[in-house]
mmCIF file of C-alpha atoms in Angstrom:
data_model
loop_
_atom_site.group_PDB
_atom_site.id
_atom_site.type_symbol
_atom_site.label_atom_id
_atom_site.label_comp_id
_atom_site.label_asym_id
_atom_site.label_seq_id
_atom_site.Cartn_x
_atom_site.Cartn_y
_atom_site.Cartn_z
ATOM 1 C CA UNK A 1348 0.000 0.000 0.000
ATOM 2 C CA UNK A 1349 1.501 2.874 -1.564
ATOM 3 C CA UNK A 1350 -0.255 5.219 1.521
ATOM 4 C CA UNK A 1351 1.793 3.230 4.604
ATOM 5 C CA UNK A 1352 5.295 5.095 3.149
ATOM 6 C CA UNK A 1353 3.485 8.919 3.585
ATOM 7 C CA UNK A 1354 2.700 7.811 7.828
ATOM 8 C CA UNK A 1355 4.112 10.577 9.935
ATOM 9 C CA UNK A 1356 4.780 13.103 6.898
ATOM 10 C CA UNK A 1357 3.597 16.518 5.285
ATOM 11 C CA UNK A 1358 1.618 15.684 2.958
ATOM 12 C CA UNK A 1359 0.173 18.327 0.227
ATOM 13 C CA UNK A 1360 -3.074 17.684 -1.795
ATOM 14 C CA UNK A 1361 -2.892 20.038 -4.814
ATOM 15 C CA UNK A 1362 -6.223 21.031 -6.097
ATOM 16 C CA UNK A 1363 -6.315 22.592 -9.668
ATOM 17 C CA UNK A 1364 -9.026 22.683 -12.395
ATOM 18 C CA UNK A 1365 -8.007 19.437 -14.217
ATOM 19 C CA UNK A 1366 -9.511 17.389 -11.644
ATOM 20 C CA UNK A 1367 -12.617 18.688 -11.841
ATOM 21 C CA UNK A 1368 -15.480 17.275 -13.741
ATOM 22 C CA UNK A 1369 -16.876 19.769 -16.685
ATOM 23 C CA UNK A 1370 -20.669 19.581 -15.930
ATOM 24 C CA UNK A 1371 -20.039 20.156 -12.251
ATOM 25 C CA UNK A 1372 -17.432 22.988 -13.459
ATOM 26 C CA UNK A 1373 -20.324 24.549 -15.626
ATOM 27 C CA UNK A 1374 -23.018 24.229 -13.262
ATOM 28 C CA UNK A 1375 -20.122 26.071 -10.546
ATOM 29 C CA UNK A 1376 -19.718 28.765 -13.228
ATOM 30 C CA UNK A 1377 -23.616 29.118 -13.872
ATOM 31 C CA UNK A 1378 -24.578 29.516 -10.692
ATOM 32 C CA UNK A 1379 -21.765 32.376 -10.068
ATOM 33 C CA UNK A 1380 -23.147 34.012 -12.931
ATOM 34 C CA UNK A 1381 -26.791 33.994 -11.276
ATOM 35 C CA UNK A 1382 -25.800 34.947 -8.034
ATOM 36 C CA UNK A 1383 -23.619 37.663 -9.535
ATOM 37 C CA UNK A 1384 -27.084 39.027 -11.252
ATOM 38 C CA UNK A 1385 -25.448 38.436 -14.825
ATOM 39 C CA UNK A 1386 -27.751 35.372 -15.467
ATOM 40 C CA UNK A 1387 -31.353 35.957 -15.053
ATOM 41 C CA UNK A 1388 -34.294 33.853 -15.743
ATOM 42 C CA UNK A 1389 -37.789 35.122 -16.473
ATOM 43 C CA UNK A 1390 -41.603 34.203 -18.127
ATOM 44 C CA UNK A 1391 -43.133 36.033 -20.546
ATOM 45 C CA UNK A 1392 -46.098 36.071 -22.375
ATOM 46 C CA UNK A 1393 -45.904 36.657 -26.485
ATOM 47 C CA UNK A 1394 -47.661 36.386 -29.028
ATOM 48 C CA UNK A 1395 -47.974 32.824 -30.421
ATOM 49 C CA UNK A 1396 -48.488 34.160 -33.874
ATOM 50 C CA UNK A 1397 -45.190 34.804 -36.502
ATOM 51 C CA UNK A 1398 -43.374 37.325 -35.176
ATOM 52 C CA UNK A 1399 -43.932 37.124 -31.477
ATOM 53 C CA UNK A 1400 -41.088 35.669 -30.367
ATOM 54 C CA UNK A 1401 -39.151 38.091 -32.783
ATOM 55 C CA UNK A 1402 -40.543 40.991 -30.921
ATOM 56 C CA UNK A 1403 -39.388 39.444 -27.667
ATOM 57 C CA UNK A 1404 -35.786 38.593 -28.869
ATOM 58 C CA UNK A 1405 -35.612 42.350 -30.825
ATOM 59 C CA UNK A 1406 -36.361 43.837 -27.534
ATOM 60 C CA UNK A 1407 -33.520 41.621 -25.670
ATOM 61 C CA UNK A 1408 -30.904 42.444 -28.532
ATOM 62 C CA UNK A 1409 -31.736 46.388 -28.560
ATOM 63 C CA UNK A 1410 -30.967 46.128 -24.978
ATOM 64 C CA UNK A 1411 -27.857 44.484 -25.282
ATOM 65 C CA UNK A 1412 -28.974 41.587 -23.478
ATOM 66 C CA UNK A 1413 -27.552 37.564 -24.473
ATOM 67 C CA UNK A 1414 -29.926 34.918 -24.911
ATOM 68 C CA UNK A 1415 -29.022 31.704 -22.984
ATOM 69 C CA UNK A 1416 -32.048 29.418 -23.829
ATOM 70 C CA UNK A 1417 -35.603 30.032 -24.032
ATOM 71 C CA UNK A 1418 -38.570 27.363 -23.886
ATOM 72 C CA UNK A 1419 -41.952 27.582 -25.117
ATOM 73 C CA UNK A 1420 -44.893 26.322 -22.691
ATOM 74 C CA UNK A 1421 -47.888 26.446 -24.607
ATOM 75 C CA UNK A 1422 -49.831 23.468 -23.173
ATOM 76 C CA UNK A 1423 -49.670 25.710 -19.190
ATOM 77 C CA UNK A 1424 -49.894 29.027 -20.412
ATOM 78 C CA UNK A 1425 -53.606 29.620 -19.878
ATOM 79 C CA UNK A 1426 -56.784 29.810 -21.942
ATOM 80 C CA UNK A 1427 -55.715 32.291 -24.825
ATOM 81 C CA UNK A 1428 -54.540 30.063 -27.392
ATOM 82 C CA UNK A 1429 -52.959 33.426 -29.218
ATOM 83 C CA UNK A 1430 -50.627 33.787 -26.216
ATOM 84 C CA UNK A 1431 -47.418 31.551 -25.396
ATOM 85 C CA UNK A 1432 -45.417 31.421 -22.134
ATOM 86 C CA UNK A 1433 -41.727 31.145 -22.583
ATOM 87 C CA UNK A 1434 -39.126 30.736 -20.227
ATOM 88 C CA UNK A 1435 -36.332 32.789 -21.176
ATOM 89 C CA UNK A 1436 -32.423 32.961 -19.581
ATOM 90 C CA UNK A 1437 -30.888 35.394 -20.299
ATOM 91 C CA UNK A 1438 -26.927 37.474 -19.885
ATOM 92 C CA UNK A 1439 -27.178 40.530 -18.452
ATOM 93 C CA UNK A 1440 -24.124 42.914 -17.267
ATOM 94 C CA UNK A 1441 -25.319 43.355 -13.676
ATOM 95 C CA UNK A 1442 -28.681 43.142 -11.895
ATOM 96 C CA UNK A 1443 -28.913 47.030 -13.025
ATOM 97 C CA UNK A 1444 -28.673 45.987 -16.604
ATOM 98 C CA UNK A 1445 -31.422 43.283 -15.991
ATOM 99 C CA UNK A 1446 -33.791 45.599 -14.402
ATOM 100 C CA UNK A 1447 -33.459 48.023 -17.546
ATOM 101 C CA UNK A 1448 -34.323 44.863 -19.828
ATOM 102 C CA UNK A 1449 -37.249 44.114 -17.543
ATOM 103 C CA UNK A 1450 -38.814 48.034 -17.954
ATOM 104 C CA UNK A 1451 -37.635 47.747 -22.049
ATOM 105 C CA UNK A 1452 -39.835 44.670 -22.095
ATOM 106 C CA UNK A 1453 -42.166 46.066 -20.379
ATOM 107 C CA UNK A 1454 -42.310 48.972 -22.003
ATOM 108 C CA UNK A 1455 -42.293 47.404 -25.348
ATOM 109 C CA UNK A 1456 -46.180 45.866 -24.386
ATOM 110 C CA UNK A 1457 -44.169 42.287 -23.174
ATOM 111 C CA UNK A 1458 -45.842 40.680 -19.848
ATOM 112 C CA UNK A 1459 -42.927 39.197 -17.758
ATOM 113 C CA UNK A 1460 -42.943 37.443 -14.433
ATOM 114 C CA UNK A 1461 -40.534 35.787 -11.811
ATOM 115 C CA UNK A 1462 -37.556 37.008 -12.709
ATOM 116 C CA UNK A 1463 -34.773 35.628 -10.961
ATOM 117 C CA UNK A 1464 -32.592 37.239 -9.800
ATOM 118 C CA UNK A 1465 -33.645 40.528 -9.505
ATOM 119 C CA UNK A 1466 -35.241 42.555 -12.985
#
């Protein structure tokens, strides 16, 4: 047994990033990211008709806003069939920056809820 011949030594344990597994590395960075009010997550109700979604991602690229993913939940999102819910994330600068995209959407006629964090 290889540990018998460290007994009654200093022993270092170097930690660096090659040990570590990607996903959990990713989901590390992610979180940071959310915490740090650069990676926000929020619903929104569009238009389900062409062009809705356009207005929503037009609105997100005027204010300088990333989009990480966004998911369409039409089978929840309530008794209008012309509406869609859509989960969007989204890379902000700062929590500022994602409250300005939250009044932009607003402003622009766009319905959101739960944003997290912050907006």
């Amino acid at each position: 047994d290889s540990l018998a011949d460290l007994r009654g030594k200093q022993v270092v344990l170097l930690l660096a990033g090659g040990n570590i597994d990607p996903m959990v590395l990713s989901r590390l960075i992610e979180s940071g990211l959310a915490a740090d009010g650069r990676l926000c997550r929020f619903k929104a109700t569009i238009s389900d008709r062409p062009g809705g979604l356009a207005a929503l991602a037009t609105i997100l690229a005027e204010c300088g806003a990333s989009v990480h993913d966004v998911v369409h939940e039409r089978i929840f999102a309530g008794p209008d069939v012309t509406a869609v819910q859509v989960i969007c994330t989204i890379e902000t600068r700062d929590r500022e920056h994602a409250r300005d995209v939250a009044r932009e959407l607003s402003a622009g006629g766009i319905v959101t809820s739960d944003w997290q964090p912050g907006g």
